[in-house]
Amino acid sequence: MSTVLTSTKQWFISHEQAAFFIKVIFGSVMIALFAQISVPMYPVPITGQTLAVTVVGLSLGRKAGIAAVLLYLFQGAIGLPVFASGSAGIAAFFGPTGGYLYGFIATVAILGYFSDKGILKSYFMSTMVALIATAATFVFGLMHLSLFVPEGTVLQFGLYPFIIGGIIKAVLAAALVVPTHKFFSKL
């Protein structure tokens, strides 16, 4: 097993361009699959997208992470059913959940930046960065959602029901990525 992992790592290092595209495609597919884990709520569903975005940002770094999110958003924009509950189309960017989609770019940029700086050496620091990055998703989401809900209700519809889930997803993402990173770093 160790020989296979070492060989794979060496291949990824020697084929940098191909490895980048593989990571980007894998990241976008992961986000698309996790988006299908959805609990319908109005006007914003609870989904696995944010967990996947956090894992992608932490594990792929800034460049590949941003590229994976952009590819995911592009796939949805052209009509592939990759958004929550299999939805798709350009209209998703202009509806109540559009800001959260834009927020994924900022989120993965924050996570990827700190991942590239070595944050994965510390579970605690990785969790803190994941929580901050999760807040970025909420900022973009709430700004956009405020255009669709009655004045003074944006937090009620777009934040309060999702705070605990956001915290759990951030902690879970760090718990998944940090030990995996440490394992592969030893190879």
GROMACS .gro file of C-alpha atoms in nm:
model
  187
    1MET     CA    1   0.000   0.000   0.000
    2SER     CA    2   0.278   0.241   0.094
    3THR     CA    3   0.453   0.173  -0.239
    4VAL     CA    4   0.137   0.258  -0.433
    5LEU     CA    5   0.087   0.581  -0.241
    6THR     CA    6   0.450   0.680  -0.283
    7SER     CA    7   0.436   0.608  -0.657
    8THR     CA    8   0.115   0.808  -0.690
    9LYS     CA    9   0.267   1.103  -0.505
   10GLN     CA   10   0.576   1.089  -0.727
   11TRP     CA   11   0.358   1.081  -1.039
   12PHE     CA   12   0.163   1.385  -0.919
   13ILE     CA   13   0.489   1.571  -0.853
   14SER     CA   14   0.640   1.487  -1.193
   15HIS     CA   15   0.315   1.560  -1.385
   16GLU     CA   16   0.226   1.890  -1.224
   17GLN     CA   17  -0.016   2.018  -1.492
   18ALA     CA   18  -0.208   1.691  -1.517
   19ALA     CA   19  -0.217   1.664  -1.138
   20PHE     CA   20  -0.360   2.016  -1.114
   21PHE     CA   21  -0.644   1.933  -1.354
   22ILE     CA   22  -0.716   1.604  -1.176
   23LYS     CA   23  -0.741   1.788  -0.843
   24VAL     CA   24  -0.965   2.057  -0.991
   25ILE     CA   25  -1.201   1.803  -1.149
   26PHE     CA   26  -1.206   1.591  -0.835
   27GLY     CA   27  -1.281   1.899  -0.622
   28SER     CA   28  -1.569   2.014  -0.844
   29VAL     CA   29  -1.719   1.665  -0.852
   30MET     CA   30  -1.693   1.638  -0.474
   31ILE     CA   31  -1.877   1.969  -0.429
   32ALA     CA   32  -2.144   1.860  -0.679
   33LEU     CA   33  -2.198   1.527  -0.503
   34PHE     CA   34  -2.217   1.684  -0.157
   35ALA     CA   35  -2.462   1.945  -0.288
   36GLN     CA   36  -2.707   1.660  -0.339
   37ILE     CA   37  -2.709   1.603   0.037
   38SER     CA   38  -2.983   1.853   0.104
   39VAL     CA   39  -3.247   1.929   0.363
   40PRO     CA   40  -3.508   2.156   0.204
   41MET     CA   41  -3.568   2.480   0.392
   42TYR     CA   42  -3.706   2.811   0.272
   43PRO     CA   43  -3.547   3.013   0.121
   44VAL     CA   44  -3.204   2.845   0.164
   45PRO     CA   45  -3.164   2.465   0.201
   46ILE     CA   46  -2.912   2.299   0.432
   47THR     CA   47  -2.664   2.122   0.205
   48GLY     CA   48  -2.334   1.938   0.209
   49GLN     CA   49  -2.187   2.192  -0.034
   50THR     CA   50  -2.021   2.399   0.236
   51LEU     CA   51  -1.857   2.092   0.389
   52ALA     CA   52  -1.718   1.997   0.049
   53VAL     CA   53  -1.604   2.353  -0.026
   54THR     CA   54  -1.421   2.360   0.309
   55VAL     CA   55  -1.254   2.024   0.246
   56VAL     CA   56  -1.158   2.131  -0.107
   57GLY     CA   57  -1.012   2.461   0.012
   58LEU     CA   58  -0.809   2.302   0.289
   59SER     CA   59  -0.688   2.003   0.089
   60LEU     CA   60  -0.623   2.150  -0.257
   61GLY     CA   61  -0.477   2.488  -0.168
   62ARG     CA   62  -0.559   2.827  -0.314
   63LYS     CA   63  -0.507   2.782  -0.690
   64ALA     CA   64  -0.659   2.435  -0.732
   65GLY     CA   65  -0.931   2.509  -0.475
   66ILE     CA   66  -1.046   2.827  -0.649
   67ALA     CA   67  -1.029   2.654  -0.987
   68ALA     CA   68  -1.240   2.364  -0.852
   69VAL     CA   69  -1.508   2.602  -0.721
   70LEU     CA   70  -1.509   2.802  -1.045
   71LEU     CA   71  -1.544   2.480  -1.245
   72TYR     CA   72  -1.831   2.372  -1.019
   73LEU     CA   73  -2.006   2.707  -1.064
   74PHE     CA   74  -1.949   2.692  -1.441
   75GLN     CA   75  -2.097   2.341  -1.455
   76GLY     CA   76  -2.407   2.464  -1.277
   77ALA     CA   77  -2.431   2.777  -1.491
   78ILE     CA   78  -2.432   2.576  -1.816
   79GLY     CA   79  -2.711   2.355  -1.689
   80LEU     CA   80  -2.547   2.052  -1.531
   81PRO     CA   81  -2.754   1.953  -1.225
   82VAL     CA   82  -2.476   2.013  -0.972
   83PHE     CA   83  -2.636   2.264  -0.738
   84ALA     CA   84  -2.844   2.170  -0.433
   85SER     CA   85  -3.114   1.913  -0.507
   86GLY     CA   86  -2.997   1.876  -0.866
   87SER     CA   87  -3.080   2.233  -0.963
   88ALA     CA   88  -2.885   2.415  -1.232
   89GLY     CA   89  -2.880   2.717  -1.456
   90ILE     CA   90  -2.770   3.075  -1.453
   91ALA     CA   91  -3.082   3.176  -1.259
   92ALA     CA   92  -2.933   3.016  -0.946
   93PHE     CA   93  -2.680   3.300  -0.932
   94PHE     CA   94  -2.958   3.557  -0.921
   95GLY     CA   95  -3.196   3.379  -0.682
   96PRO     CA   96  -3.195   3.375  -0.301
   97THR     CA   97  -2.901   3.133  -0.276
   98GLY     CA   98  -2.679   3.311  -0.531
   99GLY     CA   99  -2.471   3.492  -0.271
  100TYR     CA  100  -2.374   3.167  -0.105
  101LEU     CA  101  -2.248   3.042  -0.441
  102TYR     CA  102  -2.034   3.356  -0.481
  103GLY     CA  103  -1.921   3.316  -0.122
  104PHE     CA  104  -1.771   2.977  -0.203
  105ILE     CA  105  -1.501   3.154  -0.405
  106ALA     CA  106  -1.400   3.375  -0.110
  107THR     CA  107  -1.423   3.081   0.128
  108VAL     CA  108  -1.196   2.856  -0.073
  109ALA     CA  109  -0.953   3.145  -0.133
  110ILE     CA  110  -0.917   3.198   0.243
  111LEU     CA  111  -0.883   2.826   0.315
  112GLY     CA  112  -0.644   2.768   0.027
  113TYR     CA  113  -0.423   3.062   0.121
  114PHE     CA  114  -0.377   2.936   0.476
  115SER     CA  115  -0.342   2.577   0.360
  116ASP     CA  116  -0.060   2.684   0.130
  117LYS     CA  117   0.102   2.859   0.430
  118GLY     CA  118   0.110   2.534   0.630
  119ILE     CA  119  -0.199   2.567   0.849
  120LEU     CA  120  -0.268   2.194   0.818
  121LYS     CA  121   0.010   2.124   1.068
  122SER     CA  122  -0.230   2.233   1.342
  123TYR     CA  123  -0.581   2.094   1.385
  124PHE     CA  124  -0.677   2.387   1.609
  125MET     CA  125  -0.557   2.654   1.363
  126SER     CA  126  -0.713   2.468   1.069
  127THR     CA  127  -1.044   2.465   1.252
  128MET     CA  128  -1.020   2.837   1.331
  129VAL     CA  129  -0.947   2.920   0.967
  130ALA     CA  130  -1.234   2.693   0.856
  131LEU     CA  131  -1.470   2.882   1.088
  132ILE     CA  132  -1.353   3.218   0.953
  133ALA     CA  133  -1.389   3.097   0.595
  134THR     CA  134  -1.739   2.967   0.674
  135ALA     CA  135  -1.825   3.317   0.794
  136ALA     CA  136  -1.718   3.448   0.452
  137THR     CA  137  -1.976   3.224   0.287
  138PHE     CA  138  -2.241   3.365   0.521
  139VAL     CA  139  -2.140   3.727   0.453
  140PHE     CA  140  -2.184   3.687   0.077
  141GLY     CA  141  -2.496   3.477   0.120
  142LEU     CA  142  -2.665   3.718   0.359
  143MET     CA  143  -2.587   4.025   0.150
  144HIS     CA  144  -2.750   3.866  -0.152
  145LEU     CA  145  -3.036   3.704   0.042
  146SER     CA  146  -3.128   4.045   0.184
  147LEU     CA  147  -3.262   4.132  -0.161
  148PHE     CA  148  -3.522   3.852  -0.134
  149VAL     CA  149  -3.653   3.852   0.221
  150PRO     CA  150  -3.846   4.116   0.418
  151GLU     CA  151  -3.631   4.383   0.580
  152GLY     CA  152  -3.498   4.278   0.917
  153THR     CA  153  -3.542   3.902   0.856
  154VAL     CA  154  -3.224   3.813   0.668
  155LEU     CA  155  -3.051   3.665   0.975
  156GLN     CA  156  -3.363   3.468   1.064
  157PHE     CA  157  -3.375   3.313   0.715
  158GLY     CA  158  -3.009   3.295   0.617
  159LEU     CA  159  -2.794   3.264   0.928
  160TYR     CA  160  -2.954   3.147   1.253
  161PRO     CA  161  -3.076   2.809   1.122
  162PHE     CA  162  -2.731   2.739   0.978
  163ILE     CA  163  -2.488   2.847   1.251
  164ILE     CA  164  -2.460   2.513   1.428
  165GLY     CA  165  -2.434   2.325   1.099
  166GLY     CA  166  -2.165   2.565   0.977
  167ILE     CA  167  -1.962   2.511   1.292
  168ILE     CA  168  -2.001   2.134   1.270
  169LYS     CA  169  -1.899   2.133   0.902
  170ALA     CA  170  -1.590   2.347   0.970
  171VAL     CA  171  -1.479   2.123   1.258
  172LEU     CA  172  -1.552   1.808   1.055
  173ALA     CA  173  -1.361   1.936   0.751
  174ALA     CA  174  -1.052   2.008   0.963
  175ALA     CA  175  -1.091   1.668   1.133
  176LEU     CA  176  -1.092   1.499   0.791
  177VAL     CA  177  -0.820   1.698   0.617
  178VAL     CA  178  -0.556   1.752   0.887
  179PRO     CA  179  -0.487   1.383   0.967
  180THR     CA  180  -0.504   1.293   0.598
  181HIS     CA  181  -0.251   1.567   0.519
  182LYS     CA  182  -0.022   1.448   0.799
  183PHE     CA  183  -0.045   1.089   0.673
  184PHE     CA  184   0.041   1.178   0.312
  185SER     CA  185   0.315   1.420   0.420
  186LYS     CA  186   0.499   1.131   0.584
  187LEU     CA  187   0.514   0.932   0.259
   0.00000   0.00000   0.00000
